[in-house]
Amino acid sequence: GENVEQHPSTLSVQEGDSAVIKCTYSDSASNYFPWYKQELGKRPQLIIDIRSNVGEKKDQRIAVTLNKTAKHFSLHITETQPEDSAVYFCAAPLKTSYDKVIFGPGTSLSVIP
Amino acid sequence: DTGVSQDPRHKITKRGQNVTFRCDPISEHNRLYWYRQTLGQGPEFLTYFQNEAQLEKSRLLSDRFSAERPKGSFSTLEIQRTEQGDSAMYLCASSLALGTGSRDEQFFGPGTRLTVL
């Protein structure tokens, strides 16, 4: 079936701490895994993505790790700042006759100053 | 502004009326997606186009919903006989797909917020 799950649904961290959000998917053929950030009242924006031929990708304070065997990938944010507060969505494309992207339900991250 | 634009940004309508939304993608992008987002949820896939061809439509989409992209540029999403359950944010996104698969960054528009009274 088509299913993308995310955990936790809400996350509060102190400024400077790390935050980890995990996403699981059901379609073993998925090969591209993006993470989007949506601030309140704004549009989703891509912050990082990973393709299935690598296990980890890092961009400054954010990183994504992929475990294809277990069918999950995680977003890691280090040295969190108040402006990291937002809803984060993972997504995975599914191999149907043509691809489409399924988004997870989102994780609301609050960084407490 | 060279990003994805949507019009209108807000629409209030009475139940039973028809509404039409427009999306203008980034000009060189060949893929265009429509999503629906309700409060506290992720974007829910509705349909997508590669150029002017509508490649897939969600099973969740009733026959009251129709989308077009006649010239492979802008797209319209029409909802007929609106219901209160149609109230949501309707997001459009575009991408430049260089091959099969949606392995390309999607750029979202600001959305059209629909309220059905």
Coordinates of C-alpha atoms in Angstrom, one line a residue:
Chain A
G1 CA 0.0 0.0 0.0
E2 CA 0.9 3.6 -0.1
N3 CA 2.0 4.8 3.3
V4 CA 4.5 7.3 4.7
E5 CA 4.7 7.6 8.5
Q6 CA 6.5 10.2 10.6
H7 CA 7.5 10.2 14.2
P8 CA 7.2 12.1 16.5
S9 CA 4.2 14.2 15.5
T10 CA 5.4 17.0 17.8
L11 CA 8.9 17.7 19.2
S12 CA 10.2 20.4 21.6
V13 CA 13.9 21.0 22.1
Q14 CA 16.0 23.5 23.8
E15 CA 17.9 25.9 21.6
G16 CA 21.3 24.4 20.8
D17 CA 20.1 20.8 21.2
S18 CA 19.6 18.3 18.4
A19 CA 16.4 17.2 16.9
V20 CA 15.7 13.9 15.0
I21 CA 12.6 13.1 13.0
K22 CA 12.1 9.6 11.6
C23 CA 10.1 8.7 8.5
T24 CA 9.1 5.2 7.3
Y25 CA 7.8 4.2 3.9
S26 CA 6.2 1.2 2.5
D27 CA 7.3 1.0 -1.2
S28 CA 10.6 -0.7 -1.4
A29 CA 11.1 0.7 -4.9
S30 CA 11.2 4.3 -3.7
N31 CA 14.5 5.9 -4.5
Y32 CA 14.3 9.5 -3.6
F33 CA 13.5 11.0 -0.2
P34 CA 13.1 14.7 0.3
W35 CA 12.4 16.7 3.5
Y36 CA 10.3 19.9 3.4
K37 CA 10.0 22.6 6.0
Q38 CA 6.8 24.6 6.3
E39 CA 6.7 27.7 8.5
L40 CA 3.4 28.9 9.7
G41 CA 1.3 30.3 6.9
K42 CA 3.9 29.7 4.3
R43 CA 4.5 27.2 1.5
P44 CA 6.5 24.0 2.0
Q45 CA 10.2 24.3 0.9
L46 CA 12.7 21.6 0.3
I47 CA 15.6 21.7 2.8
I48 CA 17.4 18.5 2.0
D49 CA 17.0 15.3 0.0
I50 CA 18.7 12.0 -0.5
R51 CA 18.8 9.4 -3.2
S52 CA 18.9 5.7 -2.7
N53 CA 22.4 5.2 -3.8
V54 CA 23.8 7.0 -0.7
G55 CA 23.3 6.4 3.0
E56 CA 23.8 9.9 4.4
K57 CA 23.9 13.5 3.2
K58 CA 24.8 16.6 5.2
D59 CA 24.2 20.3 4.6
Q60 CA 25.6 22.5 7.4
R61 CA 23.4 21.8 10.4
I62 CA 21.0 19.4 8.8
A63 CA 21.6 15.8 7.7
V64 CA 19.5 13.0 6.4
T65 CA 20.3 9.3 6.8
L66 CA 18.7 6.5 4.8
N67 CA 18.3 2.8 5.7
K68 CA 16.8 1.1 2.7
T69 CA 16.7 -2.3 4.3
A70 CA 14.5 -1.1 7.1
K71 CA 12.7 1.4 4.8
H72 CA 13.2 4.4 6.9
F73 CA 15.1 7.7 6.7
S74 CA 15.7 10.4 9.3
L75 CA 16.2 14.1 9.5
H76 CA 18.8 15.4 11.9
I77 CA 19.1 19.0 12.9
T78 CA 22.0 20.0 15.1
E79 CA 22.5 23.2 17.2
T80 CA 18.9 24.0 16.8
Q81 CA 17.8 27.7 16.6
P82 CA 14.4 29.3 17.1
E83 CA 14.1 29.8 13.4
D84 CA 14.1 26.1 12.9
S85 CA 10.6 26.0 14.5
A86 CA 8.3 24.8 11.8
V87 CA 6.5 21.7 10.5
Y88 CA 8.7 19.2 8.8
F89 CA 7.4 16.8 6.2
C90 CA 9.1 13.8 4.7
A91 CA 8.0 12.4 1.4
A92 CA 8.6 9.4 -0.8
P93 CA 7.8 8.7 -4.4
L94 CA 6.0 5.5 -5.2
K95 CA 6.5 3.4 -8.2
T96 CA 3.1 3.2 -9.9
S97 CA 2.7 3.4 -13.6
Y98 CA 4.0 7.0 -13.2
D99 CA 5.5 8.3 -10.1
K100 CA 3.8 10.4 -7.5
V101 CA 5.0 11.7 -4.2
I102 CA 3.3 10.8 -0.9
F103 CA 4.0 13.2 2.1
G104 CA 4.1 12.2 5.7
P105 CA 1.7 13.7 8.2
G106 CA 4.4 16.2 9.5
T107 CA 6.3 16.9 12.6
S108 CA 5.8 20.1 14.5
L109 CA 9.2 21.2 15.9
S110 CA 9.4 23.9 18.5
V111 CA 12.8 25.2 19.5
I112 CA 12.7 26.9 22.9
P113 CA 15.1 29.8 23.3
Chain B
D1 CA 8.7 36.9 -9.2
T2 CA 9.8 33.8 -11.1
G3 CA 8.3 31.3 -8.6
V4 CA 5.1 29.3 -8.7
S5 CA 2.1 31.5 -8.4
Q6 CA -1.5 30.7 -7.6
D7 CA -4.7 32.6 -8.0
P8 CA -6.8 33.4 -6.0
R9 CA -5.1 33.3 -2.7
H10 CA -8.4 33.0 -0.9
K11 CA -11.8 31.9 -2.0
I12 CA -15.0 31.8 0.1
T13 CA -17.9 30.1 -1.6
K14 CA -21.3 28.7 -0.7
R15 CA -21.9 25.0 -0.7
G16 CA -23.0 23.8 -4.1
Q17 CA -21.1 26.5 -6.1
N18 CA -18.3 25.7 -8.5
V19 CA -14.9 27.1 -8.0
T20 CA -11.8 27.3 -10.3
F21 CA -8.2 27.8 -9.2
R22 CA -5.2 28.7 -11.4
C23 CA -1.6 27.8 -11.0
D24 CA 1.3 29.2 -13.0
P25 CA 4.4 27.1 -12.6
I26 CA 8.0 28.1 -13.0
S27 CA 8.3 28.6 -16.8
E28 CA 10.8 25.9 -17.7
H29 CA 9.2 23.2 -15.5
N30 CA 7.5 20.4 -17.2
R31 CA 5.8 18.8 -14.2
L32 CA 2.9 20.3 -12.3
Y33 CA 1.3 18.9 -9.2
W34 CA -1.9 19.6 -7.3
Y35 CA -2.2 18.9 -3.5
R36 CA -4.7 19.5 -0.9
Q37 CA -3.6 20.3 2.7
T38 CA -5.8 20.5 5.8
L39 CA -4.7 21.8 9.2
G40 CA -2.2 19.5 10.8
Q41 CA -1.7 17.3 7.8
G42 CA 0.8 16.9 5.1
P43 CA 0.1 17.8 1.5
E44 CA -2.3 15.2 0.0
F45 CA -1.6 14.3 -3.6
L46 CA -4.5 15.0 -6.0
T47 CA -3.1 14.8 -9.5
Y48 CA -0.1 15.7 -11.7
F49 CA 0.8 16.6 -15.2
Q50 CA 3.9 16.1 -17.4
N51 CA 3.6 18.9 -19.9
E52 CA -0.1 18.8 -20.9
A53 CA -0.7 15.1 -20.1
Q54 CA -2.5 14.3 -16.9
L55 CA -0.6 11.2 -15.7
E56 CA -2.3 10.3 -12.5
K57 CA -5.3 11.2 -10.4
S58 CA -5.7 10.3 -6.8
R59 CA -8.3 7.6 -6.0
L60 CA -9.5 10.0 -3.3
L61 CA -10.5 12.6 -5.9
S62 CA -14.2 12.5 -6.6
D63 CA -15.7 13.2 -10.0
R64 CA -16.4 16.7 -8.8
F65 CA -12.7 17.5 -9.2
S66 CA -11.1 18.1 -12.6
A67 CA -7.8 19.6 -13.6
E68 CA -6.4 20.7 -16.9
R69 CA -3.1 21.9 -18.3
P70 CA -4.1 22.6 -21.9
K71 CA -0.8 24.1 -23.2
G72 CA 1.6 22.5 -20.8
S73 CA 2.0 25.8 -19.0
F74 CA -0.6 27.0 -16.5
S75 CA -3.1 24.7 -14.9
T76 CA -6.6 25.0 -13.5
L77 CA -8.3 23.0 -10.8
E78 CA -12.1 23.0 -10.8
I79 CA -14.3 21.8 -8.0
Q80 CA -18.0 21.4 -8.9
R81 CA -20.8 21.4 -6.4
T82 CA -18.5 22.3 -3.5
E83 CA -19.1 20.7 -0.1
Q84 CA -18.0 21.9 3.3
G85 CA -15.4 19.0 3.4
D86 CA -13.7 20.6 0.4
S87 CA -12.5 23.4 2.6
A88 CA -8.7 23.2 2.6
M89 CA -5.5 24.8 1.3
Y90 CA -5.0 23.8 -2.4
L91 CA -1.3 23.8 -3.2
C92 CA 0.3 23.7 -6.6
A93 CA 3.9 22.6 -7.2
S94 CA 6.1 22.3 -10.2
S95 CA 9.4 20.6 -11.0
L96 CA 11.8 20.0 -13.9
A97 CA 11.7 16.2 -14.4
L98 CA 14.6 15.1 -16.6
G99 CA 13.6 11.5 -16.7
T100 CA 11.0 9.2 -15.3
G101 CA 10.2 9.5 -11.6
S102 CA 9.6 12.3 -9.3
R103 CA 13.2 12.6 -8.1
D104 CA 13.3 16.3 -8.6
E105 CA 12.7 19.2 -6.2
Q106 CA 9.2 20.4 -6.2
F107 CA 8.7 24.1 -5.8
F108 CA 5.4 25.0 -4.2
G109 CA 3.1 27.9 -4.8
P110 CA 1.6 30.0 -1.9
G111 CA -1.7 28.0 -2.2
T112 CA -5.3 28.9 -2.5
R113 CA -7.3 28.7 0.7
L114 CA -10.9 27.5 0.0
T115 CA -13.6 28.0 2.6
V116 CA -17.0 26.4 1.8
L117 CA -19.8 27.9 3.9

